[in-house]
Coordinates of N, CA and C in Angstrom, one line a residue:
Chain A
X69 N 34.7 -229.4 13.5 CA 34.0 -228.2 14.2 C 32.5 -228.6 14.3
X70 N 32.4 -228.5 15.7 CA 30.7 -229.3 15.6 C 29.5 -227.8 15.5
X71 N 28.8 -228.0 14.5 CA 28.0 -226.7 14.2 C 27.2 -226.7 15.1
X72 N 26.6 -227.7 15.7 CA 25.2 -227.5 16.7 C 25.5 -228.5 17.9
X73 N 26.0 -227.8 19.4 CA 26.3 -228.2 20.1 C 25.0 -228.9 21.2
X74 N 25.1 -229.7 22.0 CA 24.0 -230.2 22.7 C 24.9 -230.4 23.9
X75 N 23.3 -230.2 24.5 CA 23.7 -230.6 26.3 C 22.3 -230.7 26.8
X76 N 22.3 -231.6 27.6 CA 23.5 -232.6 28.6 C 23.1 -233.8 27.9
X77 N 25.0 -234.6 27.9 CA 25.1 -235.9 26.9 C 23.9 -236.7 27.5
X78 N 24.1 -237.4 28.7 CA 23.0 -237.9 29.4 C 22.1 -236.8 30.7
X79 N 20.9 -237.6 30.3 CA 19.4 -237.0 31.4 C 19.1 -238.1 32.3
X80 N 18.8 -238.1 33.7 CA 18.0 -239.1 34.3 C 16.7 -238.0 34.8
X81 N 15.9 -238.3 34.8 CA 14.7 -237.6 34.8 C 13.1 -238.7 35.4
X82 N 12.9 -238.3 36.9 CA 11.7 -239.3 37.5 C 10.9 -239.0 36.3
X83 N 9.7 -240.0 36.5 CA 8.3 -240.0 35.8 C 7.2 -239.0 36.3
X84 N 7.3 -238.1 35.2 CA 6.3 -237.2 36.2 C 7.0 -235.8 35.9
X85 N 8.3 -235.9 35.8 CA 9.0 -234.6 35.6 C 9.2 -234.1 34.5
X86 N 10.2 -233.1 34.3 CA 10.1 -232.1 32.7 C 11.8 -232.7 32.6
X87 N 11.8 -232.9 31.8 CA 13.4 -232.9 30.9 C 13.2 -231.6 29.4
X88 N 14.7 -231.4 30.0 CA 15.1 -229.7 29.2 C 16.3 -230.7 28.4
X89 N 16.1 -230.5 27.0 CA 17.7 -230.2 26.0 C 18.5 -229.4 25.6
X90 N 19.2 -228.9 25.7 CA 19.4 -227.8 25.5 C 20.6 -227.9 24.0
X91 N 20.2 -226.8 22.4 CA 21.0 -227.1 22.1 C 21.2 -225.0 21.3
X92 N 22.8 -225.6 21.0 CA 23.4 -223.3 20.2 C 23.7 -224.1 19.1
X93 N 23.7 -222.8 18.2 CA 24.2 -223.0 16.8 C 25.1 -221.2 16.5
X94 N 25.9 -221.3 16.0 CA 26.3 -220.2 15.1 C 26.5 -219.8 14.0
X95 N 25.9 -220.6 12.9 CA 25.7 -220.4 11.4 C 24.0 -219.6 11.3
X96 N 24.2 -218.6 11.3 CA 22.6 -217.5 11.2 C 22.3 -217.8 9.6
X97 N 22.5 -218.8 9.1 CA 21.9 -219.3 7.1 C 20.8 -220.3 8.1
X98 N 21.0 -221.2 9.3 CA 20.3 -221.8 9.8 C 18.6 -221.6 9.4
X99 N 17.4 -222.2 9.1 CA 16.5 -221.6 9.3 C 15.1 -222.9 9.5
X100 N 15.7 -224.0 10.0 CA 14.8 -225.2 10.1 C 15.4 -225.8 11.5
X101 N 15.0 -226.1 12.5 CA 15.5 -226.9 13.4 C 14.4 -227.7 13.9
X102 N 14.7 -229.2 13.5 CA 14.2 -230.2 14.0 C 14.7 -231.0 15.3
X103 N 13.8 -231.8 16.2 CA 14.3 -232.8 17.1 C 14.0 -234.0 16.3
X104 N 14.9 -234.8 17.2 CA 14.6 -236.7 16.1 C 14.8 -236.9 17.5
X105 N 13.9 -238.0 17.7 CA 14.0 -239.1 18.9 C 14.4 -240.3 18.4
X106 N 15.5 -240.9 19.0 CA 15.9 -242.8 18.2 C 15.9 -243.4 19.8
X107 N 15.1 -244.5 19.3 CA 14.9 -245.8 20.0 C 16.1 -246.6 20.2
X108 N 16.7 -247.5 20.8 CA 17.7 -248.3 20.7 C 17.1 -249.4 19.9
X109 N 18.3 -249.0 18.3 CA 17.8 -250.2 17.5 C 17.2 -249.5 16.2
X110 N 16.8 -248.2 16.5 CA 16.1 -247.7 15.7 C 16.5 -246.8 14.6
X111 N 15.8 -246.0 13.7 CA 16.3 -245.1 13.2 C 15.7 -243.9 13.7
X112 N 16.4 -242.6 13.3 CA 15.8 -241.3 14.3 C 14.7 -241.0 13.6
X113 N 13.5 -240.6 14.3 CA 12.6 -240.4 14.4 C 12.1 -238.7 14.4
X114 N 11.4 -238.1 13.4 CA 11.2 -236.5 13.4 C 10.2 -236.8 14.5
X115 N 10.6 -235.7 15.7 CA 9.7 -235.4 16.8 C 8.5 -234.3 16.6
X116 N 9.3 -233.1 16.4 CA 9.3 -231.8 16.5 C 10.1 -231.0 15.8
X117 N 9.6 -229.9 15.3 CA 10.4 -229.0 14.3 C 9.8 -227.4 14.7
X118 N 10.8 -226.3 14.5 CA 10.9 -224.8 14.4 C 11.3 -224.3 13.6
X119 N 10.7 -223.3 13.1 CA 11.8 -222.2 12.5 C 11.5 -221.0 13.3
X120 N 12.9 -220.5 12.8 CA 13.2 -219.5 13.6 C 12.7 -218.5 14.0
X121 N 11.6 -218.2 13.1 CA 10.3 -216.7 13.0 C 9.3 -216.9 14.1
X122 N 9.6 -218.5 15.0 CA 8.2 -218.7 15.7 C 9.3 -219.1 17.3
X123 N 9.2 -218.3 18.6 CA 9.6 -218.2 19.6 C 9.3 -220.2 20.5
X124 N 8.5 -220.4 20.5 CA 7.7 -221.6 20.9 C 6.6 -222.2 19.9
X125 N 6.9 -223.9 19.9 CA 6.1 -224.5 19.5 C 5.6 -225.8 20.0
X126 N 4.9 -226.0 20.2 CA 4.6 -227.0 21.2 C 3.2 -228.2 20.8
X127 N 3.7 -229.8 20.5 CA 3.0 -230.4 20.0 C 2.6 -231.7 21.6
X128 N 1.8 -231.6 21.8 CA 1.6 -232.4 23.2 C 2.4 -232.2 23.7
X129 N 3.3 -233.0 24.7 CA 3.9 -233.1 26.1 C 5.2 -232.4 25.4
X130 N 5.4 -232.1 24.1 CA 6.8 -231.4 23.6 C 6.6 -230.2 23.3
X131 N 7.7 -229.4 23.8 CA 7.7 -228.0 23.4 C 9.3 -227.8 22.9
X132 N 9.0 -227.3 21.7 CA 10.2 -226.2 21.3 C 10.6 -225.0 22.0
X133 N 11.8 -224.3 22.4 CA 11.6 -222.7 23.1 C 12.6 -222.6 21.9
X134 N 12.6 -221.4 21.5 CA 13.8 -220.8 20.5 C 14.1 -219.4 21.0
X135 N 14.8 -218.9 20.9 CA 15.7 -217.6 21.3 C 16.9 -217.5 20.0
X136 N 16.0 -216.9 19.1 CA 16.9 -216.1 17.7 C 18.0 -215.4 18.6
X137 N 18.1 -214.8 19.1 CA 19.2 -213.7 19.7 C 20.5 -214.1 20.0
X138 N 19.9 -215.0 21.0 CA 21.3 -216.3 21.5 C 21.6 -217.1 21.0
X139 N 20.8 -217.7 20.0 CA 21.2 -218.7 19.0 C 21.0 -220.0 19.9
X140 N 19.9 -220.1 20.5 CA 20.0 -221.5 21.1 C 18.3 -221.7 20.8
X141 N 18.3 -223.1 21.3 CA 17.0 -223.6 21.4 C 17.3 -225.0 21.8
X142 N 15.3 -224.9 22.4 CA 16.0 -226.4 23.4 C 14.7 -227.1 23.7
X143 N 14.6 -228.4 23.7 CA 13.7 -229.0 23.8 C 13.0 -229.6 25.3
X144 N 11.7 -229.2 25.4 CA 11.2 -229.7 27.2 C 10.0 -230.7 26.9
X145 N 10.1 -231.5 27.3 CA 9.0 -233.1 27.3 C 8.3 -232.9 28.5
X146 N 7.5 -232.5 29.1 CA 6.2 -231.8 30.4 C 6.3 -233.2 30.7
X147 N 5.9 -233.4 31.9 CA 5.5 -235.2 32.1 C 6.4 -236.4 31.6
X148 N 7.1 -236.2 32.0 CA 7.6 -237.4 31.3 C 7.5 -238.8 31.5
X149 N 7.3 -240.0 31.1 CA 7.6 -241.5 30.9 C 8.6 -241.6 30.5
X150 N 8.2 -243.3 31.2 CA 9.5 -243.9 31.0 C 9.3 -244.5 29.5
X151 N 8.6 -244.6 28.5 CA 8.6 -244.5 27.5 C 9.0 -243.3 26.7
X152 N 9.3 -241.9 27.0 CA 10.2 -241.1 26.8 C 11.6 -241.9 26.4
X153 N 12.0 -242.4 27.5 CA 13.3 -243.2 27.1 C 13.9 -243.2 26.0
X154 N 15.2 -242.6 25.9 CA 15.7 -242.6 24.1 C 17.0 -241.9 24.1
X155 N 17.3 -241.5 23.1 CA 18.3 -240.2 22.8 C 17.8 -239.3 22.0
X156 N 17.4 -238.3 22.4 CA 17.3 -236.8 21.4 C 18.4 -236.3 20.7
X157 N 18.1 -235.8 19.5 CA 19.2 -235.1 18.8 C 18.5 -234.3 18.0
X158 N 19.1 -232.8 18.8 CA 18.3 -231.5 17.6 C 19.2 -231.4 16.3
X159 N 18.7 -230.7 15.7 CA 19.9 -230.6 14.2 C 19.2 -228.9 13.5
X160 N 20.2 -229.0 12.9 CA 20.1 -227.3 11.8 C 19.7 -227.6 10.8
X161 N 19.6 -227.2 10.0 CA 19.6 -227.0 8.4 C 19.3 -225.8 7.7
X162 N 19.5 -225.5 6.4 CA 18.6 -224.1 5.9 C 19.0 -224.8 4.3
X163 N 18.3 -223.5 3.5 CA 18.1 -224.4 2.2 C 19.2 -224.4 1.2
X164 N 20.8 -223.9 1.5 CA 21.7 -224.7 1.2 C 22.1 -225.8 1.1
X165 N 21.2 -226.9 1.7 CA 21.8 -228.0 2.3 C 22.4 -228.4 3.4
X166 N 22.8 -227.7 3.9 CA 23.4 -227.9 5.3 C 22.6 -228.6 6.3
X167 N 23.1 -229.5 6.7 CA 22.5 -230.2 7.6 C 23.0 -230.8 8.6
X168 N 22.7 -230.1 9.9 CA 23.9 -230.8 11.0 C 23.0 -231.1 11.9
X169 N 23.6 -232.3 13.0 CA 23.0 -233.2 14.1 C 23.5 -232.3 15.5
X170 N 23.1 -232.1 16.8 CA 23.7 -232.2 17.4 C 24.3 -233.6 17.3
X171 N 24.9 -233.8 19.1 CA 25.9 -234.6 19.5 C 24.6 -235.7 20.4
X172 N 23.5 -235.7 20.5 CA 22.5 -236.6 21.4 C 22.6 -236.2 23.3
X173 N 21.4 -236.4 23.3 CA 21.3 -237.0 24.5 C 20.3 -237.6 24.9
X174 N 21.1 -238.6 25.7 CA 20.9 -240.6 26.0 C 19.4 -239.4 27.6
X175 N 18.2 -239.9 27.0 CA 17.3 -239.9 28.3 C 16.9 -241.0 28.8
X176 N 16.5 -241.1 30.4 CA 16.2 -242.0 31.2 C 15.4 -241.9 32.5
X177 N 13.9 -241.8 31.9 CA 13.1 -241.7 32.5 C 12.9 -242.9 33.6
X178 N 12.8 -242.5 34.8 CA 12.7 -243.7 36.1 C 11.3 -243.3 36.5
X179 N 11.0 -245.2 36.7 CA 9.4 -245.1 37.0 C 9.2 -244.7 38.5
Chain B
X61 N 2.9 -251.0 5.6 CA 4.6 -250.7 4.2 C 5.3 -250.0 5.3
X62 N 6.4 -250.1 4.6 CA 7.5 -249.8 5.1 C 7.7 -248.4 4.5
X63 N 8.6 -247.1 5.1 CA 8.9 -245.9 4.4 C 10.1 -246.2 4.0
X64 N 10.8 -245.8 4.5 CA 12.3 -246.2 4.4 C 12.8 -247.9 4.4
X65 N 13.1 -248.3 3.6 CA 13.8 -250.1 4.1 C 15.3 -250.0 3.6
X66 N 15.9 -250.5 4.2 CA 17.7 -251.0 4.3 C 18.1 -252.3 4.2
X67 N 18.7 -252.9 3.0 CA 19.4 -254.1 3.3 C 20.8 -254.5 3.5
X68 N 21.3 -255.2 4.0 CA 20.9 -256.1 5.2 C 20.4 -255.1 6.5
X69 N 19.5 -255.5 7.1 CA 20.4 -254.8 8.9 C 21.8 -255.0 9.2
X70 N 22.0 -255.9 9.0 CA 23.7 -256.7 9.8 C 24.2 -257.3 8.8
X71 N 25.7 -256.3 8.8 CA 26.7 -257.1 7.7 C 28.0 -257.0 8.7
X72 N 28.5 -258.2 8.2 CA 30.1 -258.1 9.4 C 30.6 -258.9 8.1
X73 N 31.8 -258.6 7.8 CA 33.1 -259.0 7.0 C 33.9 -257.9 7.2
X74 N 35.2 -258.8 6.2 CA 36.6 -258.5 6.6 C 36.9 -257.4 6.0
X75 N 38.3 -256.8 6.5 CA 38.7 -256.3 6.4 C 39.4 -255.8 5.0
X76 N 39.2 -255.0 3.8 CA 39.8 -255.3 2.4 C 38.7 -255.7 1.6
X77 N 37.4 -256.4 2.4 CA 36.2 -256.4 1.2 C 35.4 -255.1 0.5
X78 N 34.7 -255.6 -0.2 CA 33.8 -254.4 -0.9 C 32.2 -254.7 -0.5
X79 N 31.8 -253.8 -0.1 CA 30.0 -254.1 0.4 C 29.5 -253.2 0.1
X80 N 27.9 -253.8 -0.4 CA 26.8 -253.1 -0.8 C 25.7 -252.8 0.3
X81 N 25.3 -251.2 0.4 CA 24.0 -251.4 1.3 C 23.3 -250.9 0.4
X82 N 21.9 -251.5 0.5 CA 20.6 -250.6 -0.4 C 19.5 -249.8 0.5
X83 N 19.3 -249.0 -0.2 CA 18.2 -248.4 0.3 C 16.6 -247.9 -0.6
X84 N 15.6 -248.0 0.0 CA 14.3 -247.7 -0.8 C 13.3 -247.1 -0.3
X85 N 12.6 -245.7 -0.5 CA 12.0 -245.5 0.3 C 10.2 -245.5 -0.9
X86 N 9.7 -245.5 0.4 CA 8.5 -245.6 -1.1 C 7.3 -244.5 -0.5
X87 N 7.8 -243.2 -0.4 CA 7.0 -242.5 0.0 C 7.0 -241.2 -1.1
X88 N 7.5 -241.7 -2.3 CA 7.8 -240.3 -2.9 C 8.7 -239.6 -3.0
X89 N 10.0 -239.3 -2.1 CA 10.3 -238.3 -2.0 C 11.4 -238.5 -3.0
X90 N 11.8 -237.0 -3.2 CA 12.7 -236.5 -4.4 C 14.6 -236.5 -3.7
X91 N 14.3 -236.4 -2.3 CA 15.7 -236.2 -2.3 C 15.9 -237.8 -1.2
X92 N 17.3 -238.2 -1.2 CA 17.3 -239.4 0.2 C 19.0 -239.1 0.6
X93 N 19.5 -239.8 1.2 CA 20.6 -239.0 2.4 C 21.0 -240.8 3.1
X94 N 22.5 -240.6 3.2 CA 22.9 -241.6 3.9 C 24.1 -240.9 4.8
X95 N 23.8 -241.5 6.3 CA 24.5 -241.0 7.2 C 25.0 -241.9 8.4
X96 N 26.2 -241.6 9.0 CA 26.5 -242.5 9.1 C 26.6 -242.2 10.9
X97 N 26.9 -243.3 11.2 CA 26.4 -243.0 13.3 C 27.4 -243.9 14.1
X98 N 28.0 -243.1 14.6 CA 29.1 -244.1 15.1 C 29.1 -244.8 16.7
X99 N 30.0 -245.0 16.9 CA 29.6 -245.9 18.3 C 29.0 -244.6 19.4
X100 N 29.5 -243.6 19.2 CA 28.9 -242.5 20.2 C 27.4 -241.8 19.7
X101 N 27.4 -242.5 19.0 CA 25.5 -242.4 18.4 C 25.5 -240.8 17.6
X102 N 27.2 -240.4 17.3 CA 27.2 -239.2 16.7 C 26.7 -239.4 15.5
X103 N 26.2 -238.8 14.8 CA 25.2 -238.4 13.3 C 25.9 -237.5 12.3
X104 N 26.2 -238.6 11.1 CA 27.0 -237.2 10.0 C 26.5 -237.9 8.9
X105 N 25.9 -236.5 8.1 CA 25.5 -236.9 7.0 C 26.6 -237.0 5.9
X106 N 26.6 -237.9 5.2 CA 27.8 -238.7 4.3 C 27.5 -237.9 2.9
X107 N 26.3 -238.1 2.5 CA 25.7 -238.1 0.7 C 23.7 -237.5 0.5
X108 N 23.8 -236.4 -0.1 CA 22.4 -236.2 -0.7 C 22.0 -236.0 -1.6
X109 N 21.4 -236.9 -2.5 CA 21.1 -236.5 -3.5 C 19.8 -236.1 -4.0
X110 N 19.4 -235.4 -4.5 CA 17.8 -234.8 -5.2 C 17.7 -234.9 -6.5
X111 N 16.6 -236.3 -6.7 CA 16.5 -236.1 -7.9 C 17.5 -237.1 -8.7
X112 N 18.0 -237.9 -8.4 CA 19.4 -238.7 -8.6 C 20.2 -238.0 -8.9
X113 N 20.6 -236.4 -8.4 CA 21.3 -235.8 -8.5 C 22.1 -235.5 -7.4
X114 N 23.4 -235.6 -7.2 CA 24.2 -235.8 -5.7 C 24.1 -233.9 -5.5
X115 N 23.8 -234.1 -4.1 CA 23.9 -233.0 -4.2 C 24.7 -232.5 -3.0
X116 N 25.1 -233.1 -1.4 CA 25.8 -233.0 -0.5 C 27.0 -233.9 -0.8
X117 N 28.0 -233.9 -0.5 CA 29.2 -234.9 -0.7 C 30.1 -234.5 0.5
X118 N 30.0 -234.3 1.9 CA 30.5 -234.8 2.6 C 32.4 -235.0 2.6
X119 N 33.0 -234.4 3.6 CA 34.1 -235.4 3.3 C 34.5 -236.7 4.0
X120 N 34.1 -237.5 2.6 CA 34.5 -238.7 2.7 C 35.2 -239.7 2.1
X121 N 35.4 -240.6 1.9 CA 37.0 -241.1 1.9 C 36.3 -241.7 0.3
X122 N 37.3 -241.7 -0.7 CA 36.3 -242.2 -1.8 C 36.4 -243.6 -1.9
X123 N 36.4 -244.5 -0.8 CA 36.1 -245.8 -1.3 C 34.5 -245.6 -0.6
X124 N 33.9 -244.5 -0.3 CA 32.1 -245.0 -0.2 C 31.7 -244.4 -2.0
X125 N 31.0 -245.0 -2.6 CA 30.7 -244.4 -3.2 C 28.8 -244.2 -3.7
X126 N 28.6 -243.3 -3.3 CA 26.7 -243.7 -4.1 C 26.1 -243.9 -4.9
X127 N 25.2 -244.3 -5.4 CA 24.5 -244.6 -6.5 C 23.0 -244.6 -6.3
X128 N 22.5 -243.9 -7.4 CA 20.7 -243.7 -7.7 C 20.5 -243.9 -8.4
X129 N 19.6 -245.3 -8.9 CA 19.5 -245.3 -9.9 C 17.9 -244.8 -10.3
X130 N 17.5 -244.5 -9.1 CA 16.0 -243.8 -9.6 C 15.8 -243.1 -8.3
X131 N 14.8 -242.2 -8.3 CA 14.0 -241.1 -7.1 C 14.1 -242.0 -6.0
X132 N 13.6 -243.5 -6.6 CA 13.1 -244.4 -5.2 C 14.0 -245.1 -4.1
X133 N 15.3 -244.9 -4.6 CA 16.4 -245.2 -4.4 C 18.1 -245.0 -4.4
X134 N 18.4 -245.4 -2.9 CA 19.7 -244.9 -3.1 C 21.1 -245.5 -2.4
X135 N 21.7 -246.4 -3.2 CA 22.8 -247.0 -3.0 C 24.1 -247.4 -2.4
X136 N 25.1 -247.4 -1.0 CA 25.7 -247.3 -0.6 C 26.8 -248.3 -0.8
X137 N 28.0 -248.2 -1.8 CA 28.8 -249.2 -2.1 C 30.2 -248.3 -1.6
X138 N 30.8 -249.5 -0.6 CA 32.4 -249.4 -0.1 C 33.5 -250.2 -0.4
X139 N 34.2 -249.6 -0.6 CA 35.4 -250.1 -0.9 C 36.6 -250.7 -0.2
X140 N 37.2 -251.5 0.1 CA 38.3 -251.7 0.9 C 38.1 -251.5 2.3
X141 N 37.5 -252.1 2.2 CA 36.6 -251.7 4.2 C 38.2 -252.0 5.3
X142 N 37.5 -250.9 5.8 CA 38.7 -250.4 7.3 C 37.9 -250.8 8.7
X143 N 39.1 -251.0 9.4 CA 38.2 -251.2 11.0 C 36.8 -249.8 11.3
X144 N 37.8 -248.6 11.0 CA 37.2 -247.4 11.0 C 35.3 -247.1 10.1
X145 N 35.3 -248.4 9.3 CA 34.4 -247.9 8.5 C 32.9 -248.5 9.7
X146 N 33.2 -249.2 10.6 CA 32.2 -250.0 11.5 C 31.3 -249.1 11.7
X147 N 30.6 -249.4 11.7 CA 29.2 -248.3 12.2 C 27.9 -248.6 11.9
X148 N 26.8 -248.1 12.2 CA 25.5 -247.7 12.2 C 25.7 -246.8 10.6
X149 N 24.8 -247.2 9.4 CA 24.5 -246.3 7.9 C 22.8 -246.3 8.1
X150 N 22.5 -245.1 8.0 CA 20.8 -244.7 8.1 C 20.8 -244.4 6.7
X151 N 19.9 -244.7 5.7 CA 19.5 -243.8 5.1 C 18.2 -243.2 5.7
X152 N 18.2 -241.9 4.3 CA 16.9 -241.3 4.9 C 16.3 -240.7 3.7
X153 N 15.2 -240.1 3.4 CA 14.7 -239.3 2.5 C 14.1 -237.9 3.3
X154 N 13.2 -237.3 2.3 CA 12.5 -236.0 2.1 C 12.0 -235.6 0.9
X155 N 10.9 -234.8 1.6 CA 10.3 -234.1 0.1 C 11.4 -232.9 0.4
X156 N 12.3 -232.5 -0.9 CA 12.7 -231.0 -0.4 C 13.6 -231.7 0.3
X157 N 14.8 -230.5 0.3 CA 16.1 -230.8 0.7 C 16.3 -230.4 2.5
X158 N 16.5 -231.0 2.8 CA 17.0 -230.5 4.4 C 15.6 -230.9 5.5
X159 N 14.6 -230.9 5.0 CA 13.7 -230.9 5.5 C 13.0 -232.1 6.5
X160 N 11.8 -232.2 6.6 CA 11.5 -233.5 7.2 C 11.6 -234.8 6.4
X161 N 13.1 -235.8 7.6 CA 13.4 -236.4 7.1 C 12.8 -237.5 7.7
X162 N 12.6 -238.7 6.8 CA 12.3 -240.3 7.4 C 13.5 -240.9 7.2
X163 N 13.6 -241.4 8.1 CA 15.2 -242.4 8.6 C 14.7 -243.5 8.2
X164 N 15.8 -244.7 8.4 CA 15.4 -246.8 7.8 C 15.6 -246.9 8.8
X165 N 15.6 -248.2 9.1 CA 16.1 -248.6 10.5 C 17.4 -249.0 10.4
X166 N 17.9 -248.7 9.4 CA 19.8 -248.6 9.9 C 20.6 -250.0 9.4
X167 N 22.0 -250.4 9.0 CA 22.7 -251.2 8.6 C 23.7 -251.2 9.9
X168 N 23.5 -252.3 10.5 CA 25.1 -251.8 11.3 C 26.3 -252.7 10.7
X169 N 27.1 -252.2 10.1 CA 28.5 -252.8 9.7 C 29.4 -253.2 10.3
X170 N 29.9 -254.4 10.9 CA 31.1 -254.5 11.6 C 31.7 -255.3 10.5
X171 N 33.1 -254.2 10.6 CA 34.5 -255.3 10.0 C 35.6 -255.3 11.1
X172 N 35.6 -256.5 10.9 CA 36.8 -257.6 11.6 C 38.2 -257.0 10.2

């Protein structure tokens, strides 16, 4: 049963444009959600993080949106490069331990 | 320095052996986490312990088993390796459980 669903598997996205991730969860213990960006090759990488109490958060060209209600949240990159390039994966957790990945998605920023 | 380091990067053996991965992070943290990533780049956390204390256990098949033998480290030994066991193993750490985690750069395992 996958706890934290993600979409879309793959993104192609010009240079210049916004790429949206979109990911739901249905476990409401949830109360940390992080993005990890991984390199080919690499290990994942902490991008960006929310909790739940705060609607948007936004660290340079990344923004968090969260919607407590719907149980979704989703990551937008403003501008993007082709150094963007990668695979995102948001994840859950809260302080039982739980900790779950989405499923990724492969981006591909064209110059 | 390195935060997280993993040895080897690349291990490939057969099928019925027993293999060790290590892991060491040297940032402090109290808890570290091995997870495992398969060819679909899906992500499952396997093992966490805090504290050399196991604290996630995953279901997983008991020929992985872990070992800590200190905060700074955390041990990845298998058993009887299966085709199935091939994959990408990250460790990772954290201050605090669940939290912001630092990844290694990963072991990829192929068994033949």
């Amino acid at each position: 049963q996958q706890q934290v669903k993600q979409s879309p598997q793959s993104l192609i996205v010009q240079k210049g444009g916004i790429s949206i991730i979109n990911c739901a969860y249905e476990n409401t213990a949830f109360d940390y959600f992080p993005w990890y960006q991984q390199f080919p090759g690499k290990g994942p990488a902490l991008l960006i993080a929310i909790r739940p109490d705060v609607s948007e958060k936004k660290e340079g060209r990344f923004t968090i949106s969260f919607n407590k209600s719907a149980k979704q949240f989703s990551l937008h990159i403003m501008d993007s490069q082709p150094g963007d390039s990668a695979t995102y994966f948001c994840a859950a957790t809260n302080t039982g331990n739980q900790f779950y990945f989405g499923t990724g998605t492969s981006l591909t920023v064209i110059p | 320095d390195t935060a997280v380091s993993q040895t080897p990067k690349y291990l490939v053996t057969q099928m019925g052996n027993d293999k060790s991965i290590k892991c060491e992070q040297n940032l402090g943290h109290d808890t570290m986490y091995w997870y495992k990533q398969d060819s679909k780049k899906f992500l499952k956390i396997m093992f966490s312990y805090n504290n050399k204390e196991l604290i996630i256990n995953e279901t997983v098949p008991n020929r992985f088993s872990p070992k800590s033998p200190d905060k700074a480290h955390l041990n990845l030994h298998i058993n009887s390796l299966e085709l199935g066991d091939s994959a990408v193993y990250f460790c990772a750490s954290s201050q605090g459980q669940g939290r912001w985690q630092y990844f290694g750069p990963g072991t990829r395992l192929t068994v033949t």
